[in-house]
Coordinates of N, CA and C in Angstrom, one line a residue:
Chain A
X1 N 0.8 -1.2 0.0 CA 0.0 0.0 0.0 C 0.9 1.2 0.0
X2 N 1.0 1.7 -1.1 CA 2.1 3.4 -1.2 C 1.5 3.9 -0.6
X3 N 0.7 4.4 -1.2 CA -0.3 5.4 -0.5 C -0.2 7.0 -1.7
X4 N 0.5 8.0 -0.6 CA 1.1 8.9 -1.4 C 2.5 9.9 -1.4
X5 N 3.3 9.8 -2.4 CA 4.2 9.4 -2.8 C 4.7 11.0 -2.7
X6 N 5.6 11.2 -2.3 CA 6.2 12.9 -2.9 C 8.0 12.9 -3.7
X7 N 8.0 12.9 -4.8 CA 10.0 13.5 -5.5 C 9.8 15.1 -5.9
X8 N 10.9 15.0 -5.8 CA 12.1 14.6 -4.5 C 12.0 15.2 -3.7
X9 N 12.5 14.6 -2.6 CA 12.6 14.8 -0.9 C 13.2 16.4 -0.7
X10 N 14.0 16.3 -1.2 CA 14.8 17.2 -1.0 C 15.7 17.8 -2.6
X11 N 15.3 19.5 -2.7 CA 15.9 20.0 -3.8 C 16.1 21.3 -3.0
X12 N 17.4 21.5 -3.7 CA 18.1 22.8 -4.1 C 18.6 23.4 -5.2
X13 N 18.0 24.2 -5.8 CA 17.9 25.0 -7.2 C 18.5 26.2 -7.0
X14 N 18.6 27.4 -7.7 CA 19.0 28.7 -7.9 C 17.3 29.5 -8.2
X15 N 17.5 30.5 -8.0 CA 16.6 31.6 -8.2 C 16.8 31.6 -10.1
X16 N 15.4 31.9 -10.2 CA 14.8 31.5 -11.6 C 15.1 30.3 -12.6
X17 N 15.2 29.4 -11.7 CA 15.5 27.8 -12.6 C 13.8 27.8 -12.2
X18 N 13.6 26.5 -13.3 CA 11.7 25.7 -13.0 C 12.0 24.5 -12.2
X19 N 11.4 24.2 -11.5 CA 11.5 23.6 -10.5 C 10.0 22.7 -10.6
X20 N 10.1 21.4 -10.4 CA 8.5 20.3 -10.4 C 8.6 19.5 -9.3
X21 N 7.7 19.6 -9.0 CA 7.6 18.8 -7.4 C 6.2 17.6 -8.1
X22 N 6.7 16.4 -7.9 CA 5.9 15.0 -7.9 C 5.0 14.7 -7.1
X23 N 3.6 14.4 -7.2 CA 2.8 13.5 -6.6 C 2.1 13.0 -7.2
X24 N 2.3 11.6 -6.2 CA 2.0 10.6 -7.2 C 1.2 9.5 -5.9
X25 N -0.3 9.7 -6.0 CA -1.3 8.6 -5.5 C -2.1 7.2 -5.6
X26 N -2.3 6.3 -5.2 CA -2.5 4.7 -5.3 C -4.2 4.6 -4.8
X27 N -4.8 6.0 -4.1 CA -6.1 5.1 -3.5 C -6.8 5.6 -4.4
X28 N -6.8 6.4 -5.8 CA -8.0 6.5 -6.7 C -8.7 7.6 -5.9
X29 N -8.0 8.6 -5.0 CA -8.8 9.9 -4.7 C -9.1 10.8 -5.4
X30 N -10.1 11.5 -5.5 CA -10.9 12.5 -6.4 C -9.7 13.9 -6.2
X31 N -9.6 13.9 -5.1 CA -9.1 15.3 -4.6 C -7.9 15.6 -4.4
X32 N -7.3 16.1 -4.8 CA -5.7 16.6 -4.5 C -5.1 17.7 -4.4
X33 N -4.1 18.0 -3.4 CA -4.0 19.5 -3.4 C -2.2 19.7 -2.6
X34 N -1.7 20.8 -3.2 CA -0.5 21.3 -2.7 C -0.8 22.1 -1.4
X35 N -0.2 22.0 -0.4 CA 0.4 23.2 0.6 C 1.6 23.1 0.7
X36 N 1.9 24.7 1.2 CA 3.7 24.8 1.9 C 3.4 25.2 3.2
X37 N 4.3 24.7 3.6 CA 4.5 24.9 5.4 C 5.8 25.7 5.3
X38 N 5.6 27.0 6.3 CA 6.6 27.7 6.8 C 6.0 27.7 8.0
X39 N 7.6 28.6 9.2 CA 7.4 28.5 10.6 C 6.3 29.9 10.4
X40 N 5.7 29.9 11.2 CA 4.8 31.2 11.9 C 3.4 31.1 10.7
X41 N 3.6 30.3 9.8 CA 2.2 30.3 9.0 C 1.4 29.1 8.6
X42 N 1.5 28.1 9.6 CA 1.2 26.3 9.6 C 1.4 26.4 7.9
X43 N 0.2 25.7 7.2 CA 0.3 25.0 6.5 C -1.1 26.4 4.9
X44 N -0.3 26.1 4.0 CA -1.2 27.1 3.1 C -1.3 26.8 2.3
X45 N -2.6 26.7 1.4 CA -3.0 26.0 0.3 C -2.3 26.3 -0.9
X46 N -2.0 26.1 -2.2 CA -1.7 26.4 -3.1 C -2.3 26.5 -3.9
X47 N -2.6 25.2 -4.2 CA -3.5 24.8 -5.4 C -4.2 23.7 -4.7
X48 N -5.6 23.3 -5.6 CA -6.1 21.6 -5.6 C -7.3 21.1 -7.0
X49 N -7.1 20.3 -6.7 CA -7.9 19.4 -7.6 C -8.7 18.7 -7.6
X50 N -10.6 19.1 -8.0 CA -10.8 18.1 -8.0 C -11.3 16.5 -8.5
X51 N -10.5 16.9 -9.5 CA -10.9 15.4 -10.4 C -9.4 15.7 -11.7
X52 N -9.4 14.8 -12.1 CA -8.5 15.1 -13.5 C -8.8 16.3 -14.6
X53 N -8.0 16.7 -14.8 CA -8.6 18.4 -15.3 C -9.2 19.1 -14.9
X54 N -9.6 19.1 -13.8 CA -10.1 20.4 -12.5 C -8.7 20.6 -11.8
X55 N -8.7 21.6 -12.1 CA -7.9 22.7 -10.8 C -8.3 23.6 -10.4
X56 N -7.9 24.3 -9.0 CA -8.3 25.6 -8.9 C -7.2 26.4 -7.6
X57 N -7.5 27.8 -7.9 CA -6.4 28.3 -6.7 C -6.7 27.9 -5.4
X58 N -5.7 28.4 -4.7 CA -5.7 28.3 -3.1 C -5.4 29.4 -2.7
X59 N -4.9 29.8 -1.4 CA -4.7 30.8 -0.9 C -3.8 31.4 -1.2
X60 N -2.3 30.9 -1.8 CA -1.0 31.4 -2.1 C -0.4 31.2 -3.8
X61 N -1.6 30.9 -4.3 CA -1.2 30.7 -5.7 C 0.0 30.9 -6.7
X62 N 0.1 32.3 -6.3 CA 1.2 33.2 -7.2 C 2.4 32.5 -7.2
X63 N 2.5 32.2 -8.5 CA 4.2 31.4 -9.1 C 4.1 30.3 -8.9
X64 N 3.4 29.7 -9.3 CA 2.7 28.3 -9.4 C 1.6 27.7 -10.2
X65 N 2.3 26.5 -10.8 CA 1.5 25.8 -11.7 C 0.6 24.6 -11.7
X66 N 0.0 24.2 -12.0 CA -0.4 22.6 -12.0 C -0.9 22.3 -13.0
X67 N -1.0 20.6 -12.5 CA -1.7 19.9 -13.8 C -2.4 19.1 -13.1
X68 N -3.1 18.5 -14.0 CA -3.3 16.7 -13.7 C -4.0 16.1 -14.6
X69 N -3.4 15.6 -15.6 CA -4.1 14.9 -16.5 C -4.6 13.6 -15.9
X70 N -4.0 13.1 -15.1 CA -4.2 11.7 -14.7 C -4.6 11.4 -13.2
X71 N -5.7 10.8 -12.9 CA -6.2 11.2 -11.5 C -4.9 11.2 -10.5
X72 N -4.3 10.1 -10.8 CA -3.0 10.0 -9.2 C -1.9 10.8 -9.8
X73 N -1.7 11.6 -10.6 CA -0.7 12.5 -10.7 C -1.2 13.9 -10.1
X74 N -0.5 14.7 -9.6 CA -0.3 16.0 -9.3 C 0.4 16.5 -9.3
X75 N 1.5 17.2 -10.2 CA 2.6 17.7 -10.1 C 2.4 19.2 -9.7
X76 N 3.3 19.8 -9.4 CA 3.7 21.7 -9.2 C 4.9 21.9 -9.4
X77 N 4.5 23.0 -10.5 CA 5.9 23.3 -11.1 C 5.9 25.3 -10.6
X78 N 6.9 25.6 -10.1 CA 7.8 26.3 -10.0 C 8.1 27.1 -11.3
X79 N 7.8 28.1 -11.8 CA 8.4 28.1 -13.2 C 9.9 28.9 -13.2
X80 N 9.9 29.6 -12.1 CA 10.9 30.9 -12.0 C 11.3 30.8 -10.7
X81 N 11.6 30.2 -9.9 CA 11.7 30.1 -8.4 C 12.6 31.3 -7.9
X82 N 11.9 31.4 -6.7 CA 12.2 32.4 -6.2 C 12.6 32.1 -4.4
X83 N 13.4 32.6 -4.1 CA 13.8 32.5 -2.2 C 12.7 32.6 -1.8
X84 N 11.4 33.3 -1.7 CA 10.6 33.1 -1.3 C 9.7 32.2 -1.4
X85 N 10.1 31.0 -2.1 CA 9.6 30.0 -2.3 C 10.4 28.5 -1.7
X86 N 11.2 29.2 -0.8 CA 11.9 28.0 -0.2 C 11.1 27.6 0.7
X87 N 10.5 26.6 1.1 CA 9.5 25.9 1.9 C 9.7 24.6 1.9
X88 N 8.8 23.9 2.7 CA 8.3 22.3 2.2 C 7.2 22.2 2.0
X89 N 7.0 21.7 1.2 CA 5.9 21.4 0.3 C 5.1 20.1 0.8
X90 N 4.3 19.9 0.8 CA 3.2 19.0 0.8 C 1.9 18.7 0.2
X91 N 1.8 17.3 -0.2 CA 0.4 17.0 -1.3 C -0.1 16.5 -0.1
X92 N -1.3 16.1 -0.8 CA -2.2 15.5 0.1 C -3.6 15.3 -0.8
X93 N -4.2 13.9 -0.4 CA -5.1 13.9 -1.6 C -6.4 13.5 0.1
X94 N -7.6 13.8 -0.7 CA -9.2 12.9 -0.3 C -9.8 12.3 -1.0
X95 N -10.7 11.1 -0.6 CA -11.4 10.8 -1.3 C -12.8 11.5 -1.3
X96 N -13.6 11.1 -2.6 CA -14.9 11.9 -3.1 C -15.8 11.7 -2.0
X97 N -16.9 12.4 -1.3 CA -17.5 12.4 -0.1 C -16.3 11.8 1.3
X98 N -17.2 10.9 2.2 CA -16.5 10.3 2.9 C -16.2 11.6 4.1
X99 N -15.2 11.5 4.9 CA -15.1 12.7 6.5 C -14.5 13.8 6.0
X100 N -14.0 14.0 4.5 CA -13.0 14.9 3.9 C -11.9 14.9 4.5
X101 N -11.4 14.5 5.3 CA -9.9 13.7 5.5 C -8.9 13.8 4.4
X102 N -7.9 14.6 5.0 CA -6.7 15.1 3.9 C -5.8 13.8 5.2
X103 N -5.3 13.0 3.4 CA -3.9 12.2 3.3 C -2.6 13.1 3.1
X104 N -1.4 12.8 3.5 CA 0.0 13.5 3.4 C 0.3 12.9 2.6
X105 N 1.7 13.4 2.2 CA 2.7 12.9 1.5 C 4.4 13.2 2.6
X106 N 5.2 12.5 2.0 CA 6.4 13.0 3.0 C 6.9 14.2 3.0
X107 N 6.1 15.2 2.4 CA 6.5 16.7 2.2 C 8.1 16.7 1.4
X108 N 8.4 17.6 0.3 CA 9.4 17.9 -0.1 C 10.3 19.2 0.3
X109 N 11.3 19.2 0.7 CA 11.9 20.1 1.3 C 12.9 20.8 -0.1
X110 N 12.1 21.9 -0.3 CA 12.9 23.2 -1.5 C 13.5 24.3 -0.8
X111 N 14.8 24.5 -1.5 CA 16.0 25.4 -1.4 C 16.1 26.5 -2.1
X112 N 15.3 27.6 -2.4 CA 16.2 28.1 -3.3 C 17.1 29.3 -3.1
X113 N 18.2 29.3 -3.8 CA 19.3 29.9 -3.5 C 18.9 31.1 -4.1
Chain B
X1 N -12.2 36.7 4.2 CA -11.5 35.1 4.1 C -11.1 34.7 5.7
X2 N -11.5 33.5 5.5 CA -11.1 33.1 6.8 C -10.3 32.8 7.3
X3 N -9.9 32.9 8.8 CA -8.5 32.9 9.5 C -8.9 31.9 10.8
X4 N -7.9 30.9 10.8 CA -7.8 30.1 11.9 C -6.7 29.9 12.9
X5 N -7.2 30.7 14.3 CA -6.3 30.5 15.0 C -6.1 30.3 16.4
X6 N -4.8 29.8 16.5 CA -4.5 28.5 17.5 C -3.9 28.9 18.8
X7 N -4.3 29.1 20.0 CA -3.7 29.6 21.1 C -3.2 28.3 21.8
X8 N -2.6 27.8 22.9 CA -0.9 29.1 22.5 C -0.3 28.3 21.2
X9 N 0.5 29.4 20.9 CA 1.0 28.9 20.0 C 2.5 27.6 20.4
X10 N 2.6 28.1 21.2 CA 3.9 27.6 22.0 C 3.0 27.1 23.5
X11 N 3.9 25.4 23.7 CA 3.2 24.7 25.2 C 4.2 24.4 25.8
X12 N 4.5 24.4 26.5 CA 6.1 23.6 27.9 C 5.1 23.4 28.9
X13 N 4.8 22.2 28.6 CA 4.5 21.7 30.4 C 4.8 20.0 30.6
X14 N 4.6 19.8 31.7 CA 5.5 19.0 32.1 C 4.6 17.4 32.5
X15 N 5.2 16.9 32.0 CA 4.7 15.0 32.7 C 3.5 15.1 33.5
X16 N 2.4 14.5 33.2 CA 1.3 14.2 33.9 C 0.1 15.4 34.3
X17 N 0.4 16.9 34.0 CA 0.0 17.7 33.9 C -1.3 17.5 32.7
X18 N -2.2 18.5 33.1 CA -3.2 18.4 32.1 C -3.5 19.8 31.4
X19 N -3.9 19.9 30.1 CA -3.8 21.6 29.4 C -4.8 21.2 28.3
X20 N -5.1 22.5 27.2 CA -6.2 22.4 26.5 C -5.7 23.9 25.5
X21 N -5.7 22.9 24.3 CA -5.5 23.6 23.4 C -6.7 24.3 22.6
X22 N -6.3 25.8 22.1 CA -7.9 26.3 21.5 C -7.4 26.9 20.1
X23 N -9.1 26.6 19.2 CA -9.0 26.4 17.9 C -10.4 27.5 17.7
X24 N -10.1 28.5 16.9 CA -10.9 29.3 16.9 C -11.1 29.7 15.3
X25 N -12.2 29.9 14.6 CA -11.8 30.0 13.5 C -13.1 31.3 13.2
X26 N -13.0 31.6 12.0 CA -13.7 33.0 12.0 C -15.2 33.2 10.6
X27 N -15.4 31.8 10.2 CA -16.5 32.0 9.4 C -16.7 30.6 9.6
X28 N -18.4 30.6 9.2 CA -18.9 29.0 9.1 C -18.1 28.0 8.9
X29 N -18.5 27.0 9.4 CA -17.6 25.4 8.8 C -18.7 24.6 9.3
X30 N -18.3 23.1 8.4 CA -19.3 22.1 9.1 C -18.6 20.7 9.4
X31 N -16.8 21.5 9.3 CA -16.1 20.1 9.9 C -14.9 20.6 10.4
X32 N -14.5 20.1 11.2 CA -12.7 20.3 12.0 C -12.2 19.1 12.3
X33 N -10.5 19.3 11.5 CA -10.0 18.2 11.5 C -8.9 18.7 13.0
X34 N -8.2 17.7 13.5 CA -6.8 18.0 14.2 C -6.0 17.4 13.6
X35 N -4.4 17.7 13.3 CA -3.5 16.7 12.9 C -2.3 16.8 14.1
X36 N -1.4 15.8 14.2 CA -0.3 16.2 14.6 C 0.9 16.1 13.8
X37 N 1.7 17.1 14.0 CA 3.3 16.6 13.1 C 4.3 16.9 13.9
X38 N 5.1 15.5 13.8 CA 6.5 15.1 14.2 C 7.9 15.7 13.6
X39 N 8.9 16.2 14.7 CA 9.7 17.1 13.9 C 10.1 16.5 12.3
X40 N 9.9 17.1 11.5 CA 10.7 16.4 9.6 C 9.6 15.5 9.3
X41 N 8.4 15.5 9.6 CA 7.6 14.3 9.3 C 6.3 14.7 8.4
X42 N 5.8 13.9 8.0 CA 4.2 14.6 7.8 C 3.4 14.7 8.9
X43 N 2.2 14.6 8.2 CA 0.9 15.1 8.4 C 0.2 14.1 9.3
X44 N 0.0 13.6 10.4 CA -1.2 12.4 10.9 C -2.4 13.0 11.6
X45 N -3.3 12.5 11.0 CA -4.7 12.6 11.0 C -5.1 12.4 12.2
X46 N -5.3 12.9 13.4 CA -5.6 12.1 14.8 C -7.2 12.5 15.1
X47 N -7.9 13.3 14.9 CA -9.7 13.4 15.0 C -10.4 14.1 13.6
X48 N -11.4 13.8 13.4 CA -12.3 14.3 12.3 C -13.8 14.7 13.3
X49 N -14.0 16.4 13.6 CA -15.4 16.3 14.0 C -16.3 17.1 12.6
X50 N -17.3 16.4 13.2 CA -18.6 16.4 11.8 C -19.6 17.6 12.3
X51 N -20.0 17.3 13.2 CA -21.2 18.5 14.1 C -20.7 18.8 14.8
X52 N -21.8 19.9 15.3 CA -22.0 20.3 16.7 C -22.3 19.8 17.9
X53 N -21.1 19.7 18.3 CA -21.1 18.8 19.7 C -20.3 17.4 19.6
X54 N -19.7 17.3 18.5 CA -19.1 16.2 18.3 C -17.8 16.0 19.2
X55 N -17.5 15.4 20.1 CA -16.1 14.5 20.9 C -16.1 13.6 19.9
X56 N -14.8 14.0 20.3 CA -13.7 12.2 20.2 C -12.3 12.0 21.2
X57 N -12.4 10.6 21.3 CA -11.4 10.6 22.3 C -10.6 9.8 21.8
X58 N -8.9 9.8 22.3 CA -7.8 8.7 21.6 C -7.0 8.3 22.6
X59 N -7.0 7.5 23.3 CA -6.0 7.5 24.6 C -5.8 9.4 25.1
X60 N -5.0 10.2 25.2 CA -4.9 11.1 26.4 C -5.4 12.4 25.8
X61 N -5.6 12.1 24.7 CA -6.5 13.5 24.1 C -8.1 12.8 23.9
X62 N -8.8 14.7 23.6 CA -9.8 15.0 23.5 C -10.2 15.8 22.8
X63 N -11.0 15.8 21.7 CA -11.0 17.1 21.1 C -12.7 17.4 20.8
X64 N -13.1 18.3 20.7 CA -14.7 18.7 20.9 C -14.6 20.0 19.7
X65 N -16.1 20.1 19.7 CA -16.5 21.4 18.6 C -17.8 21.8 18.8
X66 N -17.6 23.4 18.7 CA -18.7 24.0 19.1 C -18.6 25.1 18.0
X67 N -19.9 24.7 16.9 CA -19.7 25.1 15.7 C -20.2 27.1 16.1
X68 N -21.1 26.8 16.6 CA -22.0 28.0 17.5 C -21.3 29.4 17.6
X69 N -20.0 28.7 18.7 CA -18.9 29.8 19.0 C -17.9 29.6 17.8
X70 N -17.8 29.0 16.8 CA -16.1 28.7 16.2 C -15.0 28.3 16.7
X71 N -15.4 27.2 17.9 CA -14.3 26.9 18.7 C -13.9 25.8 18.6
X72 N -13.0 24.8 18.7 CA -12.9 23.6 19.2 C -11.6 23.6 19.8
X73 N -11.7 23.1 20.6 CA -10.7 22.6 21.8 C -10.2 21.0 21.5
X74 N -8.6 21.0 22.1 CA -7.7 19.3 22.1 C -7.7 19.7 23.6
X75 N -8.1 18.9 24.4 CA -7.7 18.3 25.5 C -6.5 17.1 25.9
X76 N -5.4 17.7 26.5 CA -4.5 16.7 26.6 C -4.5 16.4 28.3
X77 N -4.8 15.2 28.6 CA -5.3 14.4 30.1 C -4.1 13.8 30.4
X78 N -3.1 14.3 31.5 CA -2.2 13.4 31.9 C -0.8 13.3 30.7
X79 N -0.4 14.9 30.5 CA 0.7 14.5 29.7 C 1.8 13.5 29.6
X80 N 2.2 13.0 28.4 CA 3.8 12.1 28.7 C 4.7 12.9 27.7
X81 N 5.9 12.4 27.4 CA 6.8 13.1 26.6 C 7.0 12.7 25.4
X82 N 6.0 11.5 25.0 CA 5.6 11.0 23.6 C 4.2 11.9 22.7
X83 N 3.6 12.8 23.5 CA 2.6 13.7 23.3 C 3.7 14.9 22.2
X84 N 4.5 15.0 22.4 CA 5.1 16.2 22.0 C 5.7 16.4 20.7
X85 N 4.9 17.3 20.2 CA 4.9 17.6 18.6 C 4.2 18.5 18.1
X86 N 3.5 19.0 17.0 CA 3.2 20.1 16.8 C 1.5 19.5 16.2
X87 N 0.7 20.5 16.9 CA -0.7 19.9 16.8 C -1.1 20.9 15.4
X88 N -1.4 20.6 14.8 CA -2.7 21.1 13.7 C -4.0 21.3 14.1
X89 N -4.9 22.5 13.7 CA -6.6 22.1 13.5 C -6.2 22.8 12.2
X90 N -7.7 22.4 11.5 CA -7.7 22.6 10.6 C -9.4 22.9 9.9
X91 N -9.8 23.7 9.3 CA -10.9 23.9 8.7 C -11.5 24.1 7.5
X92 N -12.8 22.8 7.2 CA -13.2 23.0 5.9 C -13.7 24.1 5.2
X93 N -13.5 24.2 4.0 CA -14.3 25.4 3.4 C -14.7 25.0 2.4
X94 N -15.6 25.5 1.7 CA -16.2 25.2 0.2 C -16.9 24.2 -0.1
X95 N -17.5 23.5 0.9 CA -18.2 22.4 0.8 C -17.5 21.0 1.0
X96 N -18.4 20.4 -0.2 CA -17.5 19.4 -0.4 C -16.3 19.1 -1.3
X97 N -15.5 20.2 -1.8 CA -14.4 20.4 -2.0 C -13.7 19.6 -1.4
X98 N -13.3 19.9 -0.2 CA -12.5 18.9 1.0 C -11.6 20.3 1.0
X99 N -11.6 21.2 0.5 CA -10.6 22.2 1.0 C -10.5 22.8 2.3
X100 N -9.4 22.5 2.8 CA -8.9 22.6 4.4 C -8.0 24.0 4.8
X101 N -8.2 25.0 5.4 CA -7.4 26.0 5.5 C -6.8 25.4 7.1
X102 N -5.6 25.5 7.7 CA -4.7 25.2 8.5 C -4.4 26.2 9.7
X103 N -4.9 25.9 10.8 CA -4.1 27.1 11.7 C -2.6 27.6 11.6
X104 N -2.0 28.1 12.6 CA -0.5 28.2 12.5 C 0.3 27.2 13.4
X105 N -0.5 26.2 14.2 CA 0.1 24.9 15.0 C 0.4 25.5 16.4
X106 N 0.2 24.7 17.2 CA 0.7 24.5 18.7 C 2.2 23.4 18.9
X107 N 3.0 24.4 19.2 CA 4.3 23.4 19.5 C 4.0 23.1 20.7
X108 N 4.0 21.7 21.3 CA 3.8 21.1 22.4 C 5.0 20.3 23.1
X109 N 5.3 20.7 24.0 CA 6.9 20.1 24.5 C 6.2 19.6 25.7
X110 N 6.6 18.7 26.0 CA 6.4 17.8 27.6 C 7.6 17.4 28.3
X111 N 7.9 18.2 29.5 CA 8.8 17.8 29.6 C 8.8 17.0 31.1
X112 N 9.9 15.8 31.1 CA 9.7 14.5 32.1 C 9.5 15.5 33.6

């Protein structure tokens, strides 16, 4: 049982490289969604999804992309990275109805220089 | 837009002691999650309340919801020093979206 999967763990890039952060889910959840955790601001949405080709913003959108052609994919791509975008990242999917219960992922830890 | 926030933010107390964490949030919801996270770790899911008035209990915690006021409360009964981590609430928005906006966390230290 994977569950849900985050690559890579750990990146360190330069200011204005693109940067893609991987998720990748096994339980056939409807729902998926990025946050970044910094200290003093828990956890803040980015994006989410809810079905294959639904996306929609979150609270911190700006400089940030997504996709998802395929239900267990969710990638975010970084297109220009910026120091203010050094964080860790976290996916997290739900399934369709059910407690709404957000799943993690191992969070990915970004650097940018 | 809504803001959810978590008093104290910061906990030091000590073995066997008892305390109560508060979750206050600022527009409707019709669910509150808690999570805890372990230094470098993710996310674990430790209560889901549904209504008003909903408990749950897990060995030394408690957590309740009072949709009324915007409040819900973690009760921690008889601390140990395995308790100690950084507690999440968390609240739904947008229906059934599942979209979750996150307090800013309770660091919880127990110490022996």
């Amino acid at each position: 049982d994977a569950g849900i999967t985050q690559s890579p763990r750990y990146k360190i890039t330069e200011t204005g490289r693109q940067v893609t952060l991987m998720c990748h889910q096994t339980w056939s959840h409807s729902y998926m969604f990025w946050y970044r955790q910094d200290l003093g601001h828990g956890l803040r949405l980015i994006y989410y999804s809810a079905a294959a080709d639904i996306t929609d913003k979150g609270e911190v959108p700006d400089g940030y992309v997504v996709s998802r052609s395929k239900t267990e994919n969710f990638p975010l791509t970084l297109e220009s990275a910026t120091r203010s975008q050094t964080s860790v990242y976290f996916c997290a999917s739900s399934e369709l109805g059910g407690s709404g219960e957000l799943f993690f992922g191992e969070g990915s830890r970004l650097t940018v220089l | 837009e809504l803001k959810v926030e978590q008093n104290p933010l910061f906990l030091s107390m000590q073995e066997g002691k008892n305390y109560t964490i508060y979750c206050n949030y600022s527009t409707t919801s019709d669910r509150l999650y808690w999570y805890r996270q372990d230094p470098g770790k993710s996310l674990e899911s430790l209560f889901v309340l549904l209504s008003n008035g909903a408990v749950k209990q897990e060995g030394r915690l408690m957590a309740s919801l009072d949709t009324k006021a915007r409040l819900s409360t973690l009760h921690i009964t008889a601390a140990v020093h395995d308790l100690s981590a950084t507690y999440f609430c968390a609240v739904r928005i947008g229906g059934a979206t599942n979209k979750l906006i996150f307090g800013t966390g309770t660091l919880l230290a127990v110490q022996p």
